[in-house]
């Protein structure tokens, strides 16, 4: 019998960050992951955008979560000998006069903050359709395609990874822990993204999953390290291609790429680019989001040996480090769970 402190199901950004902080504290962890090629973390661009919406409002908790993410990824970069987080300008092309005016109004009231700037001149004129101009946003990207496999190799080398599909029917729950085949643990924590939506222990969670489709494109001549955003976002990749996405579809049949969304993405590309491009890839994945768009963290109310770390929605890369560290502090008995992220809000729904 193998004894660990925590079994973690899933090695997307959630399971990666939670296992990292638990292991840093000296807990023994076993991560079980089936390497689904189209998990959200494997398809995502890894963008960290400090502002959201038409009003360029700072993202939730951004002043706390971004510095924390930056230092966490820096530590992991040094350990794994790869570059994980790159701070980048996001060249935000206004899709309409209305949005440019909204931004200008903000600037004229002195409300531009540390996250945005007015460019000195219009860049990319030969490549982009930008009749209403552009603003600069100070963002970042997380290189998930390098980070997740490198961290996985570390787990494997240390005997902390089981590469297989977890089968809930084989889980035995005791008052003091869980048993899964030959492994026993104090707790099991589900970090399995959208798979949690099929988990009967968490059937009360109101998931609002949405599917995103992405094209991989080549734009001959366009060389930049900036993220470029209009109604589609281009993120430069290490191989010279661009990640171009993504769609948001709430009503979908399966997780596969579709011709309909490819047409929509290409329409947006034509509205952005003045130059020809080639499509060299097309991927789709489902974002694990709750109906209130906040993470879902904590324990099953009846079976507290079962935990969850999920609901990172569209912001996995910025939220995961901070929230995983917070959950680790909770598991260590040092702090109480932030009520906004406590999964119990779903179990308490409808109670007076
Ligand atoms: C198209 C798209 C673009 C996105 N762009 C961004 C972005 O730019 N920036 C950003 O911050 N976020 C982005 N996101 C959101 C981000 O991807 C998610 O917030 C994040 O990846 C969720 O991570 P997770 O670990 O919770 O889930 P997942 O990434 O889905 O990971 C779940 C893991 O569990 C494993 N698993 C599932 N079931 C089992 C099982 N039974 N047994 C074993 N293993 C199992 C899977 O293989 C997978 O590795 C994007 C998402 C999509 C779809």
JSON list of C-alpha atoms in Angstrom, two decimals, residues 47-52 57-70 85 87 114-115 137-140 315 317-319 322:
[
{"chain": "A", "resi": 47, "resn": "UNK", "atom": "CA", "xyz": [-2.61, 35.34, -21.60]},
{"chain": "A", "resi": 48, "resn": "UNK", "atom": "CA", "xyz": [-2.71, 37.40, -18.44]},
{"chain": "A", "resi": 49, "resn": "UNK", "atom": "CA", "xyz": [-4.71, 40.55, -19.10]},
{"chain": "A", "resi": 50, "resn": "UNK", "atom": "CA", "xyz": [-4.91, 43.05, -16.22]},
{"chain": "A", "resi": 51, "resn": "UNK", "atom": "CA", "xyz": [-8.09, 44.70, -17.46]},
{"chain": "A", "resi": 52, "resn": "UNK", "atom": "CA", "xyz": [-11.36, 43.41, -18.73]},
{"chain": "A", "resi": 57, "resn": "UNK", "atom": "CA", "xyz": [-11.72, 47.69, -15.39]},
{"chain": "A", "resi": 58, "resn": "UNK", "atom": "CA", "xyz": [-8.93, 45.98, -13.43]},
{"chain": "A", "resi": 59, "resn": "UNK", "atom": "CA", "xyz": [-9.47, 42.22, -13.19]},
{"chain": "A", "resi": 60, "resn": "UNK", "atom": "CA", "xyz": [-10.66, 40.72, -9.89]},
{"chain": "A", "resi": 61, "resn": "UNK", "atom": "CA", "xyz": [-7.91, 40.85, -7.18]},
{"chain": "A", "resi": 62, "resn": "UNK", "atom": "CA", "xyz": [-5.35, 41.68, -9.87]},
{"chain": "A", "resi": 63, "resn": "UNK", "atom": "CA", "xyz": [-3.02, 43.70, -7.64]},
{"chain": "A", "resi": 64, "resn": "UNK", "atom": "CA", "xyz": [-2.64, 40.69, -5.37]},
{"chain": "A", "resi": 65, "resn": "UNK", "atom": "CA", "xyz": [-2.75, 37.82, -7.79]},
{"chain": "A", "resi": 66, "resn": "UNK", "atom": "CA", "xyz": [-0.41, 39.12, -10.49]},
{"chain": "A", "resi": 67, "resn": "UNK", "atom": "CA", "xyz": [2.67, 39.85, -8.32]},
{"chain": "A", "resi": 68, "resn": "UNK", "atom": "CA", "xyz": [2.11, 36.48, -6.66]},
{"chain": "A", "resi": 69, "resn": "UNK", "atom": "CA", "xyz": [1.83, 34.69, -10.02]},
{"chain": "A", "resi": 70, "resn": "UNK", "atom": "CA", "xyz": [4.96, 36.45, -11.24]},
{"chain": "A", "resi": 85, "resn": "UNK", "atom": "CA", "xyz": [6.06, 34.03, -17.65]},
{"chain": "A", "resi": 87, "resn": "UNK", "atom": "CA", "xyz": [5.57, 40.29, -19.55]},
{"chain": "A", "resi": 114, "resn": "UNK", "atom": "CA", "xyz": [-0.65, 51.48, -14.46]},
{"chain": "A", "resi": 115, "resn": "UNK", "atom": "CA", "xyz": [-2.14, 48.83, -16.75]},
{"chain": "A", "resi": 137, "resn": "UNK", "atom": "CA", "xyz": [-2.22, 47.15, -22.15]},
{"chain": "A", "resi": 138, "resn": "UNK", "atom": "CA", "xyz": [0.57, 45.81, -19.97]},
{"chain": "A", "resi": 139, "resn": "UNK", "atom": "CA", "xyz": [-0.06, 42.07, -19.91]},
{"chain": "A", "resi": 140, "resn": "UNK", "atom": "CA", "xyz": [1.84, 38.81, -19.87]},
{"chain": "A", "resi": 315, "resn": "UNK", "atom": "CA", "xyz": [-8.21, 33.23, -16.02]},
{"chain": "A", "resi": 317, "resn": "UNK", "atom": "CA", "xyz": [-2.92, 31.42, -15.49]},
{"chain": "A", "resi": 318, "resn": "UNK", "atom": "CA", "xyz": [-3.34, 34.44, -13.23]},
{"chain": "A", "resi": 319, "resn": "UNK", "atom": "CA", "xyz": [-5.63, 32.88, -10.62]},
{"chain": "A", "resi": 322, "resn": "UNK", "atom": "CA", "xyz": [-2.61, 32.60, -5.73]}
]
